[in-house]
XYZ file of C-alpha atoms in Angstrom:
520
model
C -0.070 0.059 -0.086
C 2.945 2.393 0.825
C 4.427 1.707 -2.555
C 1.145 2.526 -4.311
C 0.956 5.719 -2.361
C 4.573 6.833 -3.313
C 3.987 5.912 -7.012
C 0.650 7.826 -6.879
C 2.452 10.988 -5.347
C 5.210 10.795 -7.920
C 2.620 10.654 -10.864
C 0.663 13.861 -9.382
C 3.861 15.585 -8.693
C 5.050 15.089 -12.482
C 1.617 16.148 -13.718
C 1.368 19.155 -11.495
C 4.891 20.448 -11.403
C 4.777 24.230 -11.965
C 7.368 25.857 -14.146
C 8.994 27.706 -11.430
C 9.525 24.637 -9.201
C 13.039 23.451 -8.636
C 14.126 20.403 -10.402
C 15.459 17.451 -8.534
C 18.464 15.427 -9.446
C 16.129 12.203 -9.708
C 13.784 13.893 -12.032
C 16.125 16.056 -14.276
C 15.920 14.755 -17.735
C 12.600 12.696 -17.299
C 10.213 13.449 -20.043
C 7.181 11.655 -18.976
C 5.104 9.943 -16.198
C 5.436 6.703 -17.997
C 9.173 6.833 -18.189
C 9.366 7.974 -14.736
C 7.336 5.195 -13.281
C 8.667 2.314 -15.409
C 12.335 2.585 -14.949
C 12.353 1.658 -11.406
C 11.644 -1.996 -11.387
C 9.593 -4.696 -13.041
C 6.872 -4.520 -10.427
C 6.151 -0.902 -10.759
C 2.748 0.439 -12.206
C 2.282 0.703 -15.857
C -1.395 1.972 -15.543
C -1.447 5.916 -15.141
C -3.234 6.782 -12.060
C -4.485 10.600 -11.934
C -6.961 12.715 -10.260
C -9.814 15.071 -11.505
C -7.474 17.980 -11.740
C -5.524 16.587 -14.730
C -8.077 14.016 -16.041
C -9.012 16.114 -18.940
C -5.488 17.571 -19.770
C -3.776 14.175 -19.831
C -6.488 12.551 -21.938
C -6.570 15.507 -24.425
C -2.735 15.325 -24.794
C -2.032 11.544 -25.186
C -1.007 10.297 -28.649
C -3.000 7.022 -27.912
C -5.848 6.074 -30.035
C -8.163 4.646 -27.261
C -8.177 4.858 -23.632
C -9.399 2.486 -20.870
C -10.314 4.346 -17.402
C -10.731 2.316 -14.483
C -12.507 3.696 -11.488
C -11.694 2.007 -8.168
C -11.528 2.710 -4.383
C -8.095 2.070 -2.571
C -9.835 0.458 0.268
C -11.680 -2.084 -1.885
C -10.371 -5.600 -1.496
C -11.783 -6.725 -5.068
C -9.966 -3.736 -6.592
C -6.639 -4.564 -4.939
C -6.906 -8.138 -6.253
C -7.818 -6.797 -9.693
C -4.809 -4.571 -10.049
C -2.378 -7.143 -11.108
C -4.738 -8.311 -13.975
C -5.148 -4.795 -15.164
C -1.369 -4.052 -14.721
C -0.684 -7.222 -16.992
C -2.592 -5.643 -19.823
C -1.123 -1.932 -19.116
C 2.357 -3.530 -19.753
C 1.538 -4.186 -23.293
C 0.307 -0.444 -23.935
C 1.926 1.801 -21.517
C 5.436 3.239 -21.042
C 8.665 3.235 -23.122
C 8.732 -0.577 -22.966
C 5.260 -0.846 -24.368
C 4.967 -3.750 -26.644
C 2.237 -1.909 -28.493
C 2.614 1.770 -27.952
C 0.421 4.511 -29.021
C -2.734 2.327 -29.265
C -4.395 2.220 -25.823
C -3.760 4.471 -22.798
C -4.534 2.509 -19.568
C -5.418 4.737 -16.756
C -6.922 4.588 -13.147
C -8.891 7.034 -11.009
C -9.308 6.366 -7.353
C -12.869 7.370 -6.368
C -12.119 6.934 -2.482
C -10.067 10.314 -2.874
C -12.425 13.387 -2.231
C -10.982 15.445 -5.155
C -12.282 12.752 -7.480
C -15.763 12.592 -6.108
C -17.597 14.837 -8.915
C -15.500 13.027 -11.646
C -16.738 9.689 -10.431
C -20.343 10.922 -10.122
C -20.077 12.171 -13.744
C -19.477 8.628 -14.936
C -22.204 7.242 -12.647
C -19.857 4.847 -10.981
C -21.784 2.238 -9.275
C -19.405 -0.481 -8.281
C -15.742 -1.165 -8.086
C -13.705 -1.638 -10.129
C -15.699 -0.117 -13.027
C -13.906 0.198 -16.534
C -14.777 2.473 -19.353
C -13.490 2.261 -22.980
C -13.542 5.107 -25.565
C -11.283 7.486 -27.708
C -9.373 9.952 -25.302
C -11.051 12.908 -26.697
C -14.591 11.609 -25.670
C -13.531 11.437 -22.020
C -12.496 15.035 -21.872
C -15.327 17.036 -20.424
C -17.407 13.851 -20.829
C -19.602 11.366 -18.695
C -21.723 8.479 -18.770
C -25.248 7.644 -17.623
C -26.541 4.095 -17.376
C -29.861 4.931 -19.205
C -28.040 6.636 -22.024
C -29.058 4.979 -25.425
C -26.302 6.186 -27.449
C -22.698 7.095 -26.066
C -19.075 6.989 -27.495
C -18.184 5.740 -23.868
C -18.736 2.234 -23.272
C -18.617 -0.025 -20.083
C -16.298 -2.935 -20.293
C -18.529 -5.545 -19.082
C -16.070 -8.471 -19.476
C -12.870 -7.668 -18.256
C -12.583 -9.405 -14.768
C -9.210 -11.187 -15.519
C -6.267 -10.168 -17.726
C -7.260 -12.642 -20.297
C -10.831 -11.438 -20.514
C -9.846 -7.824 -20.566
C -7.325 -8.134 -23.211
C -9.814 -10.240 -25.353
C -12.478 -7.536 -25.121
C -9.842 -4.979 -26.412
C -8.861 -7.178 -29.209
C -12.456 -7.561 -30.200
C -12.731 -3.665 -30.487
C -9.264 -3.513 -32.270
C -9.688 -6.439 -34.612
C -6.269 -7.515 -33.133
C -4.909 -10.538 -31.729
C -2.548 -9.306 -28.984
C -1.407 -11.661 -26.158
C -0.338 -11.131 -22.680
C 2.916 -12.855 -23.574
C 3.913 -10.610 -26.313
C 7.303 -9.219 -26.220
C 8.693 -5.806 -26.849
C 10.592 -4.506 -30.031
C 12.116 -7.418 -31.796
C 8.980 -9.325 -32.164
C 6.759 -6.284 -32.873
C 5.236 -5.939 -36.359
C 5.918 -2.118 -37.099
C 4.195 -0.396 -39.744
C 6.267 0.738 -42.663
C 7.081 4.452 -43.130
C 8.261 3.998 -46.631
C 5.100 4.200 -48.763
C 2.582 5.784 -46.631
C 2.743 9.519 -46.563
C 0.160 9.883 -43.586
C 2.482 8.046 -41.090
C 4.484 11.369 -40.674
C 1.325 12.850 -38.760
C 2.417 10.772 -35.850
C 5.739 12.144 -35.668
C 4.621 15.445 -34.276
C 4.704 13.849 -30.689
C 8.431 12.431 -31.710
C 9.258 16.103 -32.524
C 8.056 17.146 -28.919
C 9.666 14.195 -27.342
C 12.985 15.038 -29.189
C 12.894 18.645 -28.528
C 12.488 18.047 -24.938
C 15.078 15.281 -24.804
C 17.447 17.725 -26.374
C 16.861 20.291 -23.559
C 17.146 17.913 -21.021
C 20.520 16.851 -22.238
C 21.423 20.557 -22.046
C 20.148 21.221 -18.670
C 21.814 17.879 -17.228
C 25.192 19.311 -18.284
C 24.868 22.183 -15.746
C 27.038 20.427 -13.084
C 29.522 21.351 -10.540
C 31.702 23.569 -12.669
C 31.151 25.757 -15.449
C 33.534 23.880 -17.676
C 31.070 21.077 -17.994
C 28.308 23.472 -19.139
C 27.107 23.126 -22.899
C 25.916 26.706 -22.788
C 29.079 28.934 -22.238
C 30.081 32.427 -23.341
C 30.990 31.390 -26.693
C 27.816 29.216 -27.377
C 25.229 31.609 -25.521
C 24.251 33.436 -28.773
C 23.864 30.229 -30.956
C 21.487 28.792 -28.324
C 19.500 32.076 -28.316
C 19.302 31.824 -32.062
C 18.035 28.328 -32.134
C 15.442 29.243 -29.334
C 14.086 32.172 -31.621
C 13.905 29.551 -34.543
C 11.813 27.231 -32.207
C 9.420 30.039 -31.165
C 8.695 31.240 -34.747
C 8.412 27.735 -36.590
C 8.261 24.731 -34.261
C 5.416 22.440 -35.465
C 4.112 22.060 -31.886
C 2.547 24.946 -30.474
C 3.146 23.752 -26.932
C 6.913 23.655 -27.732
C 6.756 27.126 -29.208
C 5.105 28.528 -26.062
C 7.680 26.753 -24.026
C 10.481 28.015 -26.103
C 9.274 31.384 -25.568
C 9.132 31.000 -21.826
C 12.849 30.025 -21.854
C 13.760 32.879 -24.203
C 11.907 35.518 -21.924
C 13.878 34.154 -18.887
C 17.161 33.698 -20.583
C 19.094 36.508 -18.715
C 18.154 34.839 -15.549
C 19.116 31.436 -16.810
C 22.473 32.392 -18.280
C 23.242 36.085 -17.148
C 25.843 37.525 -19.737
C 28.327 37.960 -16.759
C 28.138 34.596 -15.526
C 31.494 33.570 -17.042
C 33.235 36.677 -15.459
C 35.908 36.339 -13.025
C 33.890 37.864 -10.266
C 30.967 35.478 -10.528
C 30.600 32.816 -7.832
C 31.106 29.832 -10.082
C 29.448 27.382 -7.626
C 26.452 29.381 -7.109
C 25.967 29.852 -11.041
C 26.605 26.345 -11.864
C 23.978 24.872 -9.311
C 21.609 27.565 -9.971
C 19.998 30.017 -7.357
C 16.905 27.751 -6.614
C 14.603 29.779 -8.630
C 15.556 29.750 -12.082
C 17.180 26.919 -14.102
C 16.666 25.432 -17.290
C 15.589 22.117 -15.892
C 12.631 23.744 -14.397
C 11.104 24.483 -17.999
C 8.883 21.868 -19.358
C 9.878 22.883 -22.828
C 6.752 21.368 -24.761
C 4.387 21.740 -22.042
C 2.945 19.911 -19.081
C 3.919 16.361 -18.661
C 1.713 13.773 -20.558
C 1.837 9.943 -20.704
C 4.412 9.691 -23.165
C 7.844 8.115 -23.415
C 7.762 5.895 -26.560
C 8.244 6.958 -29.991
C 5.444 6.776 -32.795
C 6.778 7.363 -36.213
C 10.234 7.146 -35.133
C 10.202 3.848 -33.200
C 12.659 1.293 -34.168
C 12.407 -2.480 -34.244
C 15.217 -2.404 -31.402
C 15.252 -0.307 -28.465
C 18.370 1.375 -29.324
C 17.503 2.309 -33.083
C 15.912 5.354 -34.495
C 14.272 7.446 -31.820
C 15.916 10.567 -30.507
C 17.971 10.885 -33.805
C 14.816 10.597 -35.981
C 12.783 13.003 -34.015
C 15.535 15.350 -34.310
C 15.949 15.096 -38.070
C 11.960 15.534 -38.529
C 12.205 18.637 -36.436
C 14.998 20.163 -38.456
C 13.262 19.290 -41.842
C 9.811 20.814 -40.376
C 11.745 23.856 -39.646
C 13.185 24.042 -43.081
C 9.968 24.179 -44.764
C 8.303 26.660 -42.547
C 10.721 29.579 -42.766
C 10.373 32.510 -45.228
C 13.043 33.498 -47.754
C 14.383 36.171 -45.656
C 15.146 33.872 -42.682
C 16.888 31.059 -44.799
C 20.429 31.913 -43.954
C 19.397 32.578 -40.252
C 17.875 29.251 -40.129
C 20.898 27.647 -41.692
C 23.500 29.197 -39.254
C 21.095 28.382 -36.270
C 20.817 24.825 -36.980
C 24.256 24.293 -37.930
C 25.570 26.079 -34.621
C 23.076 24.141 -32.460
C 24.174 20.770 -33.736
C 27.840 21.683 -33.494
C 27.568 23.035 -30.041
C 24.922 20.989 -28.315
C 24.597 17.579 -30.003
C 26.687 15.209 -27.876
C 27.465 12.555 -30.560
C 30.861 13.993 -31.426
C 31.488 12.130 -34.755
C 27.891 12.989 -35.884
C 28.240 16.699 -35.030
C 31.621 17.047 -36.678
C 30.341 15.376 -39.980
C 27.377 17.634 -39.810
C 29.375 20.740 -39.140
C 31.800 19.896 -41.814
C 28.905 20.035 -44.462
C 27.632 23.214 -43.010
C 31.280 24.612 -43.535
C 31.400 23.374 -47.180
C 28.528 25.898 -48.044
C 30.188 28.910 -49.552
C 27.405 31.519 -50.394
C 24.428 32.359 -48.235
C 21.117 30.924 -48.652
C 18.655 33.427 -50.454
C 15.561 31.339 -50.695
C 13.848 29.052 -48.278
C 13.763 26.356 -50.885
C 17.513 26.197 -51.440
C 18.016 25.678 -47.617
C 15.234 23.051 -47.501
C 16.721 21.038 -50.376
C 20.481 21.486 -48.830
C 19.258 19.946 -45.625
C 17.439 17.041 -47.594
C 20.652 16.448 -49.490
C 22.807 16.613 -46.498
C 20.664 14.154 -44.786
C 20.933 11.748 -47.812
C 24.600 12.001 -47.833
C 24.770 11.088 -44.165
C 22.423 8.001 -44.766
C 24.632 7.020 -47.704
C 27.538 6.935 -45.364
C 25.750 5.227 -42.719
C 24.357 2.564 -44.911
C 27.901 1.277 -45.719
C 29.166 1.383 -41.993
C 25.889 -0.386 -40.599
C 26.096 -2.909 -43.271
C 29.722 -3.842 -42.595
C 29.102 -3.830 -38.784
C 25.642 -5.224 -38.527
C 24.448 -2.246 -36.394
C 21.644 -1.023 -38.403
C 17.680 -1.740 -37.653
C 16.775 -4.601 -39.874
C 13.334 -3.165 -40.296
C 14.144 0.274 -40.823
C 17.419 0.410 -42.882
C 19.124 3.565 -43.912
C 17.878 4.417 -47.511
C 17.854 7.418 -49.876
C 14.903 9.418 -49.212
C 12.396 9.634 -50.720
C 12.083 6.137 -51.857
C 10.209 5.725 -55.358
C 7.206 4.019 -53.362
C 6.690 7.449 -51.523
C 7.249 9.566 -54.410
C 7.627 8.279 -58.047
C 7.495 11.639 -59.423
C 10.570 12.718 -57.537
C 12.649 10.326 -59.813
C 13.375 11.989 -63.213
C 15.482 9.246 -64.501
C 18.339 6.868 -63.604
C 20.184 8.622 -60.388
C 18.195 11.935 -61.107
C 16.115 13.973 -59.116
C 13.107 16.113 -60.162
C 13.915 18.717 -57.899
C 10.748 20.617 -58.195
C 8.864 17.392 -57.150
C 11.210 16.798 -54.045
C 10.455 20.338 -52.686
C 6.955 19.707 -53.122
C 7.047 16.584 -51.196
C 9.141 18.178 -48.477
C 6.797 20.995 -47.983
C 3.833 18.652 -47.950
C 5.448 15.908 -45.935
C 7.287 17.908 -43.197
C 4.634 20.853 -43.205
C 1.053 20.317 -43.603
C 0.918 16.422 -43.039
C 3.263 16.437 -40.085
C 0.820 18.532 -37.839
C -2.575 17.216 -39.458
C -3.076 14.859 -36.495
C -2.202 17.473 -34.146
C -4.960 19.668 -35.688
C -7.341 16.803 -35.790
C -7.046 16.352 -31.943
C -7.466 20.053 -31.305
C -4.142 20.411 -29.568
C -3.198 23.697 -31.461
C -5.743 25.826 -29.724
C -8.368 28.063 -31.021
C -8.311 29.316 -34.562
C -8.467 32.948 -33.077
C -5.304 32.279 -31.212
C -3.330 30.724 -33.801
C -4.488 33.253 -36.364
C -3.054 35.943 -33.949
C 0.329 34.210 -33.933
C 0.518 34.055 -37.543
C -0.261 37.590 -37.995
C 2.204 38.474 -35.643
C 4.771 36.394 -37.105
C 4.173 37.597 -40.666
C 4.162 41.294 -39.612
C 7.735 41.046 -38.502
C 10.856 42.361 -40.466
C 12.038 39.286 -42.687
C 15.678 40.014 -41.715
C 15.029 39.614 -38.044
C 11.849 37.437 -38.005
C 13.295 35.116 -35.537
C 13.882 37.844 -33.130
C 10.602 39.869 -33.676
C 8.663 36.681 -33.946
C 9.933 35.274 -30.560
C 8.848 38.433 -28.725
C 5.741 38.499 -30.612
C 4.636 35.030 -29.878
C 5.660 35.391 -26.257
C 3.430 38.571 -26.033
C 0.697 36.673 -27.723
C 1.103 33.786 -25.301
C 1.064 36.264 -22.466
C -2.198 37.671 -23.662
C -4.032 34.196 -22.961
C -2.142 33.614 -19.686
C 0.639 31.260 -20.879
C 3.773 33.810 -20.042
C 1.894 36.233 -17.718
C 4.017 35.171 -14.844
C 7.136 35.359 -16.533
C 7.195 39.061 -17.921
C 9.158 41.569 -15.809
C 8.792 45.171 -15.379
C 8.432 47.401 -18.552
C 12.040 48.580 -18.158
C 13.550 45.071 -18.266
C 11.561 43.955 -21.119
C 13.034 47.162 -23.161
C 16.380 46.056 -22.047
C 15.973 42.532 -23.166
C 14.427 43.495 -26.384
C 17.456 45.523 -27.228
C 19.764 42.644 -26.384
C 17.848 40.399 -28.503
C 17.602 42.798 -31.309
C 21.588 43.211 -31.329
C 21.681 39.635 -32.270
C 20.461 40.135 -35.710
C 24.230 41.241 -36.671
C 25.961 38.279 -34.734
């Protein structure tokens, strides 16, 4: 019982963690509830338990197609006996080690806790345990009545054991999952080669990759400044990349999170922190109020921790590197012509300074250094990045083939393959560049965020329109700077950054600091 309480507190703390709270060493770098609770040991809970405060938010944000919600009471003996059965099924679907991720989110709500009373009443919970099934969005602000003739939320009436619950789920999905299914190597993964709609699922991977990249950077703020990734010589390049994310990240919540970091950057990394008069120990450990690890760069913690589009057939393939590539390609097709050279330099410098694979970043920076003239058109930069990615894949194809280190189900390839874009091939070893650019724009632009829009995670049309207008109205030569502040102001207008804005005088000072970066 004590262990259950500890896990429950951990989950709630992660869900409700405010941006200004101090990050602890045990949670630094953690991206999701599921990862946090599933790394401890094999006996830890896989089903996500939360309360009424975060019920709607978690179910709205999950990438899972379906959700099971178990209403129970912690004092109920039958509930305690049922929990191992429920966890056996949750193991298949929840967490970074899930066998079948992204399909069903398994959750629990304790009706014996006072804060959940109204929520349990909304679902007319008449006995414990009581299980419901639907798409996650139907649970948001939803409810269930026993005499309701038509409802998108269904009661699971035959799930009293793990076998029976999984059989019930299999009938709904038309699947044949088994309790003994193993992860990764035995998983039949959908191919990304010929289905252009698969990229829509990568929006979650882009968020995960962005958060992971920032976790890596924040984790390197250790005892001495010499170990920091953000130094006096890399400070400007980090700011530029933040500006690019604020203006063009495909995820709106990542844009907001990047704006929050940008607005607080003077507190995070003061310009004088590397001076001889600065207390090195105090700066390196943070002042307890402002630290990069305190910022949830892509919003509140949600039940994530596995890869969707970027999931490999092995635990150590694809994942972060794939998600980062998708992010870079997405940025390249969203910028305007006047931003192309800024975006090129921002990405090259960010990889060179903050990507911790030494060989990878050196290869990439060598390619950046080989560019002899500035980019004038966004089209040229998008095509350069596409070509650079193919050159890297061509090199890795040979290395992985000789060493046997590649993913057998997702081998490196020259992109796009003919199955995905026949019109991109003009002839033998020749590309139709116009068709390639058309695919890049559609694939990494519109299609990538289509699932996000369908799930309503981009906010209201009014808010999005306001952000787009603000971005479009800025000077093209300094768009990332202007857009960063414009979006920060727009976010402040609907409450996202209100608590982070300082006095008018400090805003003016910070604006001038950012504005001066356009000539760096």
